[in-house]
Amino acid sequence: MSGEDRIAAIQRCLDALRSQHGPTHPDVIQQQMDLAELTGQQGDFRSVADLAAAAATAWLAYRFLDALHTADPHLAATITADAAEQLDDGAISEWAWDAAVDAGYDPQKWQTGAEEGSARRSLPQLVNT
């Protein structure tokens, strides 16, 4: 496989991982580092923006929860427990699926794409060969 083909393949894998897991997942970060090493680039600006947005969202969530805890510790604990339960039981994923359908999108197509990306996970081995 030529160098250009390897770069394109790694970029496709990176895009699939990023869409499946988000920008801060360890597999995404590792692929970004592998791609940067292979191409000699200092980084992927999309990744920096994604990481900055994820960090800002996490910081805002922390600040809101901290303020809520200061105002009403019992309510903060209740909301935190409720959110944890929703994450654990898959309710948020179901709501997102329904919202996508209501907005006219086809989430099954996204799911199929994510599964295909997952099937191509053997791609990181190309970087190490």
PDB file of N, CA and C in Angstrom, residues 65 68 72-86:
ATOM      1  N   LEU A  65     -23.446  22.222  37.624  1.00  0.00           N
ATOM      2  CA  LEU A  65     -23.693  21.255  38.690  1.00  0.00           C
ATOM      3  C   LEU A  65     -23.136  21.754  40.024  1.00  0.00           C
ATOM      4  N   LEU A  68     -25.516  24.363  41.266  1.00  0.00           N
ATOM      5  CA  LEU A  68     -26.730  23.706  41.747  1.00  0.00           C
ATOM      6  C   LEU A  68     -26.472  23.042  43.092  1.00  0.00           C
ATOM      7  N   ASP A  72     -28.698  23.787  46.134  1.00  0.00           N
ATOM      8  CA  ASP A  72     -29.568  22.712  46.637  1.00  0.00           C
ATOM      9  C   ASP A  72     -28.858  21.365  46.462  1.00  0.00           C
ATOM     10  N   PRO A  73     -28.102  20.945  47.469  1.00  0.00           N
ATOM     11  CA  PRO A  73     -27.331  19.694  47.346  1.00  0.00           C
ATOM     12  C   PRO A  73     -28.203  18.473  47.057  1.00  0.00           C
ATOM     13  N   HIS A  74     -29.380  18.412  47.638  1.00  0.00           N
ATOM     14  CA  HIS A  74     -30.258  17.259  47.405  1.00  0.00           C
ATOM     15  C   HIS A  74     -30.706  17.205  45.948  1.00  0.00           C
ATOM     16  N   LEU A  75     -31.090  18.336  45.385  1.00  0.00           N
ATOM     17  CA  LEU A  75     -31.518  18.373  43.990  1.00  0.00           C
ATOM     18  C   LEU A  75     -30.350  18.018  43.064  1.00  0.00           C
ATOM     19  N   ALA A  76     -29.150  18.498  43.378  1.00  0.00           N
ATOM     20  CA  ALA A  76     -27.978  18.163  42.560  1.00  0.00           C
ATOM     21  C   ALA A  76     -27.723  16.657  42.577  1.00  0.00           C
ATOM     22  N   ALA A  77     -27.838  16.040  43.749  1.00  0.00           N
ATOM     23  CA  ALA A  77     -27.635  14.589  43.846  1.00  0.00           C
ATOM     24  C   ALA A  77     -28.707  13.839  43.072  1.00  0.00           C
ATOM     25  N   THR A  78     -29.940  14.312  43.144  1.00  0.00           N
ATOM     26  CA  THR A  78     -31.041  13.669  42.418  1.00  0.00           C
ATOM     27  C   THR A  78     -30.826  13.754  40.911  1.00  0.00           C
ATOM     28  N   ILE A  79     -30.440  14.929  40.426  1.00  0.00           N
ATOM     29  CA  ILE A  79     -30.209  15.115  38.986  1.00  0.00           C
ATOM     30  C   ILE A  79     -29.029  14.270  38.520  1.00  0.00           C
ATOM     31  N   THR A  80     -27.963  14.230  39.301  1.00  0.00           N
ATOM     32  CA  THR A  80     -26.794  13.432  38.936  1.00  0.00           C
ATOM     33  C   THR A  80     -27.146  11.946  38.870  1.00  0.00           C
ATOM     34  N   ALA A  81     -27.891  11.468  39.861  1.00  0.00           N
ATOM     35  CA  ALA A  81     -28.297  10.056  39.862  1.00  0.00           C
ATOM     36  C   ALA A  81     -29.207   9.750  38.681  1.00  0.00           C
ATOM     37  N   ASP A  82     -30.110  10.666  38.353  1.00  0.00           N
ATOM     38  CA  ASP A  82     -31.021  10.479  37.223  1.00  0.00           C
ATOM     39  C   ASP A  82     -30.244  10.428  35.900  1.00  0.00           C
ATOM     40  N   ALA A  83     -29.284  11.337  35.737  1.00  0.00           N
ATOM     41  CA  ALA A  83     -28.482  11.344  34.509  1.00  0.00           C
ATOM     42  C   ALA A  83     -27.656  10.064  34.389  1.00  0.00           C
ATOM     43  N   ALA A  84     -27.081   9.614  35.498  1.00  0.00           N
ATOM     44  CA  ALA A  84     -26.294   8.376  35.472  1.00  0.00           C
ATOM     45  C   ALA A  84     -27.169   7.190  35.087  1.00  0.00           C
ATOM     46  N   GLU A  85     -28.378   7.144  35.613  1.00  0.00           N
ATOM     47  CA  GLU A  85     -29.291   6.056  35.267  1.00  0.00           C
ATOM     48  C   GLU A  85     -29.662   6.093  33.788  1.00  0.00           C
ATOM     49  N   GLN A  86     -29.924   7.295  33.274  1.00  0.00           N
ATOM     50  CA  GLN A  86     -30.264   7.428  31.862  1.00  0.00           C
ATOM     51  C   GLN A  86     -29.107   6.996  30.964  1.00  0.00           C
TER      52      GLN A  86
END
